C-alpha positions as a Markdown table, in Angstrom:
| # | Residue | x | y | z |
|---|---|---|---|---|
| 1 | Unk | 116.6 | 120.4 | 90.9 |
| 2 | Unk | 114.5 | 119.2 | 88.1 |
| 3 | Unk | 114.0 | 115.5 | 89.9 |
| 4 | Unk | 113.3 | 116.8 | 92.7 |
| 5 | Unk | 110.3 | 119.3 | 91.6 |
| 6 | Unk | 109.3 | 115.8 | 89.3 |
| 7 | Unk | 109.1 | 113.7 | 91.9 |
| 8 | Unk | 107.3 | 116.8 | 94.1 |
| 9 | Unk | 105.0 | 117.6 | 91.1 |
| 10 | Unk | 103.8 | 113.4 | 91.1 |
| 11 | Unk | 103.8 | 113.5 | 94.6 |
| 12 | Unk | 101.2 | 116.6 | 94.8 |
| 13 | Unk | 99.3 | 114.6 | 91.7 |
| 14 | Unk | 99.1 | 111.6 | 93.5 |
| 15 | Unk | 97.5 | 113.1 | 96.5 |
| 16 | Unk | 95.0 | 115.3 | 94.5 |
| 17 | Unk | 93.5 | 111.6 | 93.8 |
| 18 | Unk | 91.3 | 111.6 | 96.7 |
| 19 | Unk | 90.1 | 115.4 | 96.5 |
| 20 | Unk | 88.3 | 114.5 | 93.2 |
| 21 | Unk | 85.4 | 112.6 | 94.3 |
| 22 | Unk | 84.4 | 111.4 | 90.6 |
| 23 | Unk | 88.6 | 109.7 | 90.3 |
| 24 | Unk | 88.2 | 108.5 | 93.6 |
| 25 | Unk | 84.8 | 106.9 | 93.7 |
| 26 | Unk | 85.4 | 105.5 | 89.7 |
| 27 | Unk | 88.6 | 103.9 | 91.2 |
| 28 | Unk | 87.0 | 102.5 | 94.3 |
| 29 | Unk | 83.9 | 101.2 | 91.6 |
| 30 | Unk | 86.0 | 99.4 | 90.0 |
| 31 | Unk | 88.9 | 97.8 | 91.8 |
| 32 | Unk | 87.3 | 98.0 | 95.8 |
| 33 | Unk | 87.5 | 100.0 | 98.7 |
| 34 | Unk | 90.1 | 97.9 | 100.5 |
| 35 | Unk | 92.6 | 97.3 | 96.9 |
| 36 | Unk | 92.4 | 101.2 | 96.6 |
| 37 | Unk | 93.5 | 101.9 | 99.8 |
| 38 | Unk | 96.3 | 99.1 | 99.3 |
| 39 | Unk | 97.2 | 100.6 | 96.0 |
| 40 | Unk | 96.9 | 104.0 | 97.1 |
| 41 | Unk | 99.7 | 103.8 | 100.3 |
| 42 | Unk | 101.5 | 101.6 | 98.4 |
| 43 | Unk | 102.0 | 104.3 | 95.5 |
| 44 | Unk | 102.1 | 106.9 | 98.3 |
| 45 | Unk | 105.3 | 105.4 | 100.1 |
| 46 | Unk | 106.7 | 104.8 | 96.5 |
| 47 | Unk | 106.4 | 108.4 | 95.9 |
| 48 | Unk | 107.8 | 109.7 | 99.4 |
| 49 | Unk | 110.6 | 107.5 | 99.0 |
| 50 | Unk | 111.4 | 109.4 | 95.4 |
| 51 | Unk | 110.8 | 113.2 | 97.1 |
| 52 | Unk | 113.0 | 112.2 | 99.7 |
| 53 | Unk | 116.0 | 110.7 | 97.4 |
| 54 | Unk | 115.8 | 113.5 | 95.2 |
| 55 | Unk | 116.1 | 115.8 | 97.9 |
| 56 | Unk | 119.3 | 114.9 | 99.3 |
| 57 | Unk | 120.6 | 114.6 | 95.8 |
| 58 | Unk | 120.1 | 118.0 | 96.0 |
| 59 | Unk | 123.8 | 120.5 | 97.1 |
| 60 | Unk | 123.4 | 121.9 | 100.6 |
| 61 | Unk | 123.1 | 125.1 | 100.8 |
| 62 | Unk | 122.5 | 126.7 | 104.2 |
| 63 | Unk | 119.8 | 129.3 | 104.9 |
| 64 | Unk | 120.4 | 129.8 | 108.6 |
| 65 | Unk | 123.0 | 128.8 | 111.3 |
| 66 | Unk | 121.4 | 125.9 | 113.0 |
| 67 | Unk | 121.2 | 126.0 | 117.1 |
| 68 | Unk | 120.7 | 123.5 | 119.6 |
| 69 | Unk | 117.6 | 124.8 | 120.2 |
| 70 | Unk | 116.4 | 124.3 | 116.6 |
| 71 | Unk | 116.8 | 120.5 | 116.9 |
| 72 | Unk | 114.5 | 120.8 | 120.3 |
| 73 | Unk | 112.0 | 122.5 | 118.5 |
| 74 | Unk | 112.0 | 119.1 | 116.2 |
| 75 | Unk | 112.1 | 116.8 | 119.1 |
| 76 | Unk | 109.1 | 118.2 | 120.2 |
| 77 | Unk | 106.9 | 118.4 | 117.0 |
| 78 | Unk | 108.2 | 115.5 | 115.2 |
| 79 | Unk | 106.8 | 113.1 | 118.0 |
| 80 | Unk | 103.5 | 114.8 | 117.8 |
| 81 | Unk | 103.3 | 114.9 | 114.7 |
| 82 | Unk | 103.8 | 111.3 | 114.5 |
| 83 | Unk | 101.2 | 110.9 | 117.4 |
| 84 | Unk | 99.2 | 112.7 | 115.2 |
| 85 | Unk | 99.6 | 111.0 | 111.7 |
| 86 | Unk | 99.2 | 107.4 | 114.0 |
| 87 | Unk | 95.9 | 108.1 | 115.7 |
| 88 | Unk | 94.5 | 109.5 | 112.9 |
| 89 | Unk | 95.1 | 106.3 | 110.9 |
| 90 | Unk | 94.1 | 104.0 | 113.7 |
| 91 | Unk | 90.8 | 105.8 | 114.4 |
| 92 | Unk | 87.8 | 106.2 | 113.2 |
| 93 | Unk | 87.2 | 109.7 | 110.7 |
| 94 | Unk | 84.5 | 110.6 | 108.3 |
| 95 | Unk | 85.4 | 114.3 | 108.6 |
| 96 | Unk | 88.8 | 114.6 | 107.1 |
| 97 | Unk | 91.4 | 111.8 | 105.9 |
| 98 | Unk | 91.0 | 108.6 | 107.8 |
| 99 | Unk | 91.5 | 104.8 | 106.8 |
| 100 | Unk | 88.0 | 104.1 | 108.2 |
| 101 | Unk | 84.9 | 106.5 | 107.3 |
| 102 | Unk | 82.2 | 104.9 | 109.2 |
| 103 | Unk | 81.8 | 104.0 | 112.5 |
| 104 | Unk | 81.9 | 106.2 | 115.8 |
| 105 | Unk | 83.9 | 109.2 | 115.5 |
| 106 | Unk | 87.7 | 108.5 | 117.7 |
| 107 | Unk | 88.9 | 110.3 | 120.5 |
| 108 | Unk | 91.3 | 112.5 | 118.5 |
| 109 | Unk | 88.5 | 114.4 | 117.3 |
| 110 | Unk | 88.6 | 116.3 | 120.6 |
| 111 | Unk | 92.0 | 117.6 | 119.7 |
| 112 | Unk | 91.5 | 118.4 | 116.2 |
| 113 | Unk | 89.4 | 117.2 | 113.2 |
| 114 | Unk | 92.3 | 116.7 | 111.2 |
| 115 | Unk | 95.1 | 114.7 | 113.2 |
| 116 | Unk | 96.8 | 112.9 | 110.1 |
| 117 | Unk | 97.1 | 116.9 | 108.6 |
| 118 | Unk | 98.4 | 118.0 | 111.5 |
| 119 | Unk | 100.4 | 115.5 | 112.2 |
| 120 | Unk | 102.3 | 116.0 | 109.1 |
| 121 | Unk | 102.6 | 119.6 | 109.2 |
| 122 | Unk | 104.2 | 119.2 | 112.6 |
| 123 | Unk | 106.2 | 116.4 | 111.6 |
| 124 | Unk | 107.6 | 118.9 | 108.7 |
| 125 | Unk | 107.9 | 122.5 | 110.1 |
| 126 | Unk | 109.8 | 120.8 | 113.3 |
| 127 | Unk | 112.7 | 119.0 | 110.4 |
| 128 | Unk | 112.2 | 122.6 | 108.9 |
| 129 | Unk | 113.8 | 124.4 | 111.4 |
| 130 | Unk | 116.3 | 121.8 | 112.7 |
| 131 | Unk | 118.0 | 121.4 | 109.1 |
| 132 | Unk | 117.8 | 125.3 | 108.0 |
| 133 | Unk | 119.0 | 124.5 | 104.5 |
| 134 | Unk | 117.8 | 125.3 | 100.9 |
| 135 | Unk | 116.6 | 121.9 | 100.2 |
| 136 | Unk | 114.8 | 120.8 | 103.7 |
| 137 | Unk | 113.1 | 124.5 | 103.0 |
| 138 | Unk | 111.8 | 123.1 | 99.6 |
| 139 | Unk | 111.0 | 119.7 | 100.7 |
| 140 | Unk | 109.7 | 120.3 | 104.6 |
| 141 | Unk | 108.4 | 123.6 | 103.8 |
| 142 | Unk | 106.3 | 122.4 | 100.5 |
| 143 | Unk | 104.9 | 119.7 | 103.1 |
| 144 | Unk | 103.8 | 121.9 | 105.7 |
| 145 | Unk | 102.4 | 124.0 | 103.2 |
| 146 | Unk | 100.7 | 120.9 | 101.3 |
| 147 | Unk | 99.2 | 119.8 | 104.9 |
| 148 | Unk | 97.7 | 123.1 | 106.2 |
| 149 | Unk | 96.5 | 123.8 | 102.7 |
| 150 | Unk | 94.6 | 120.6 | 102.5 |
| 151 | Unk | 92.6 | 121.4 | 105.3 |
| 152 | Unk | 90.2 | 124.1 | 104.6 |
| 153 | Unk | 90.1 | 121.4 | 101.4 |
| 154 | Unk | 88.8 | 118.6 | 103.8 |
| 155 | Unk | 86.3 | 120.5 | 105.5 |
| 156 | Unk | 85.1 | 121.2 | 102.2 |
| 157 | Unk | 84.4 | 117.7 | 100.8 |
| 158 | Unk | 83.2 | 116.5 | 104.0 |
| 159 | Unk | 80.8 | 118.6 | 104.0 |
| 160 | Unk | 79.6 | 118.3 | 100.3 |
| 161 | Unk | 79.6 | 114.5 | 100.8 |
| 162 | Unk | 78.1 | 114.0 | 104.6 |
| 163 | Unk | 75.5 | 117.4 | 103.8 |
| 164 | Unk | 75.2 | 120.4 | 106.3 |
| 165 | Unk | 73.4 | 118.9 | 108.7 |
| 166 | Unk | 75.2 | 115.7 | 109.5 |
| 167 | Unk | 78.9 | 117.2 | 108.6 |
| 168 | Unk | 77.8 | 119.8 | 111.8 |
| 169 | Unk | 76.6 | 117.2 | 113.9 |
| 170 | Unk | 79.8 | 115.3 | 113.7 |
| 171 | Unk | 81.7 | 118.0 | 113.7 |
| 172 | Unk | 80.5 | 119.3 | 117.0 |
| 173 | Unk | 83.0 | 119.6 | 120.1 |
| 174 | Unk | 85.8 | 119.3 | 117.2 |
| 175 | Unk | 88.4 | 121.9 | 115.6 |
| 176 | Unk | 89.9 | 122.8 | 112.6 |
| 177 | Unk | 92.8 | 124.1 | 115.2 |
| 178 | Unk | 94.0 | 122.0 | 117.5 |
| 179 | Unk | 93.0 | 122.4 | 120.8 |
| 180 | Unk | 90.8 | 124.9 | 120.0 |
| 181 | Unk | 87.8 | 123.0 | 121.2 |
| 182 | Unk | 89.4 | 121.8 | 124.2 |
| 183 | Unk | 90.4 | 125.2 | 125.2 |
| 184 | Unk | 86.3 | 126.3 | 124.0 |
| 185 | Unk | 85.4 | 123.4 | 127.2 |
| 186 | Unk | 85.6 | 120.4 | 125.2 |
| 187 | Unk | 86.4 | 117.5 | 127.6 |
| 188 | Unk | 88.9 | 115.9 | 126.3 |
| 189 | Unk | 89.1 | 112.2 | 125.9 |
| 190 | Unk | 91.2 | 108.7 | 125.4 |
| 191 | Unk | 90.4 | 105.8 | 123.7 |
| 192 | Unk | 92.1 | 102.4 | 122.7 |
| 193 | Unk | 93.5 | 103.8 | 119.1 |
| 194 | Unk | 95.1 | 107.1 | 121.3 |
| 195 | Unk | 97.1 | 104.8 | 123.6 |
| 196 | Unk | 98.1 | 102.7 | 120.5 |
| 197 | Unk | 99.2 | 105.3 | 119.0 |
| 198 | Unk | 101.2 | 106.8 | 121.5 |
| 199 | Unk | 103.1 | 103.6 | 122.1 |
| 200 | Unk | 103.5 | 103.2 | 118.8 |
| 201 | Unk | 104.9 | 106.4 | 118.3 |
| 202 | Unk | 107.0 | 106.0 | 121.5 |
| 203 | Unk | 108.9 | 102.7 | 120.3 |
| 204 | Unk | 109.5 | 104.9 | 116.9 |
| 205 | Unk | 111.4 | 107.9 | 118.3 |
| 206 | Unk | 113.3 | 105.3 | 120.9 |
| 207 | Unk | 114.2 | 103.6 | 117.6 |
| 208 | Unk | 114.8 | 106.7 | 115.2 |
| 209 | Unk | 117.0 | 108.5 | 118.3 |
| 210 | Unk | 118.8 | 106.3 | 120.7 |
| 211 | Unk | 118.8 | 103.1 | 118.3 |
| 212 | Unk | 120.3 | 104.4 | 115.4 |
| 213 | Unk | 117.0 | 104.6 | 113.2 |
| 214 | Unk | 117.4 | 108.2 | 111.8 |
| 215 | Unk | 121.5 | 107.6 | 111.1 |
| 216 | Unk | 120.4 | 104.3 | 109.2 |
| 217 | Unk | 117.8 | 105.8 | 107.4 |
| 218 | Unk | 118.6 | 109.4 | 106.5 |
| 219 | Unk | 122.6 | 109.5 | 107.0 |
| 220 | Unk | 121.9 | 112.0 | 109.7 |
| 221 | Unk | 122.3 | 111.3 | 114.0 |
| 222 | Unk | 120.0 | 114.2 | 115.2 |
| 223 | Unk | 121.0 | 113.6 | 118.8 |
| 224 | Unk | 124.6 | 114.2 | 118.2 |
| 225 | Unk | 124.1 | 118.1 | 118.0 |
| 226 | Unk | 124.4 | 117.7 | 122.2 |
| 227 | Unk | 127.4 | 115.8 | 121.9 |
């Protein structure tokens, strides 16, 4: 248990990075915008890869008895989610995290303000419930929990860093929620990075469920629960 709440615990550090304006801006000063960002994923995939080995180093200890159903529930969040994570990355955000700050605010706006968020917290609470042991409760749950938490966090720096005025005049036809402003009459829109993403994320659960990806990876063949 204690690597795992180690490598959690750096994890959590590591993401608090860009959260602290004065760290992040001193870093960015100093080394560039496009080395931090290199740096920065770089670190961040190291310290995935650490969570996710100590985690199933972890003994397996059940919490509930998983259902067929349960695994649906994660075929049908994790692809969004990924949708998600993708078009946020690929588009244009200065209102939550984003690779690209400037520019013309994307498409996935219209859904929600904070796709790569989201995205994760899908991604999570749909492995959540298809696992329903002790240690995907720790590691998925502490995600989700780390996502949805970060996002009354967002909203907060970008508006202290945009100002009141310009943070509501980007942030107009968006939601916190998604779909919330689509449902409010939003009209909801498609752009290039959208349909990038989606093939993108396509190809990956082809890969991860019919290809072997996720047996490769993770030691675990999620379509076989219909078998």
């Amino acid at each position: 248990m204690i690597p795992f709440i180690a490598a959690f615990a750096v994890f959590l550090l590591l993401h608090s990075v860009p959260a602290l304006p004065v760290v992040r801006s001193g870093i960015i000063a100093r080394v560039g915008r496009h080395t931090y960002f290199v740096a920065y994923s770089l670190a961040s995939t190291v310290a995935l890869i650490w969570v996710f080995s100590a985690a199933l180093s972890l003994d397996y200890i059940p919490v509930w008895d998983s259902q067929p159903w349960h695994a649906g529930v994660a075929f049908v969040l994790a692809p969004i989610g990924g949708f998600l994570v993708l078009a946020g990355l690929l588009s244009v955000n200065p209102l939550s995290v984003a690779i690209r700050a400037s520019g013309s605010p994307g498409a996935i706006l219209c859904i929600t303000r904070h796709p790569v968020l989201w995205g994760f917290a899908f991604w999570a609470v749909g492995h959540l419930v298809a696992n329903g042991d002790l240690r995907s409760l720790l590691l998925f749950g502490g995600f989700a929990l780390f996502a949805i938490g970060s996002i009354p966090m967002a909203d907060k720096r970008a508006r202290r860093r945009l100002g009141a005025a310009h943070w509501a005049e980007l942030s107009k036809g968006t939601s916190a929620i998604p779909a919330a402003s689509i449902f409010a009459g939003e009209r909801f829109r498609i752009d290039l990075p959208m349909l990038a993403s989606g093939a993108l994320a396509a190809l990956a659960v082809f890969w991860l469920l019919f290809a072997g990806g996720h047996a490769l990876l993770f030691g675990a063949d999620p379509v076989s629960i219909f078998g």
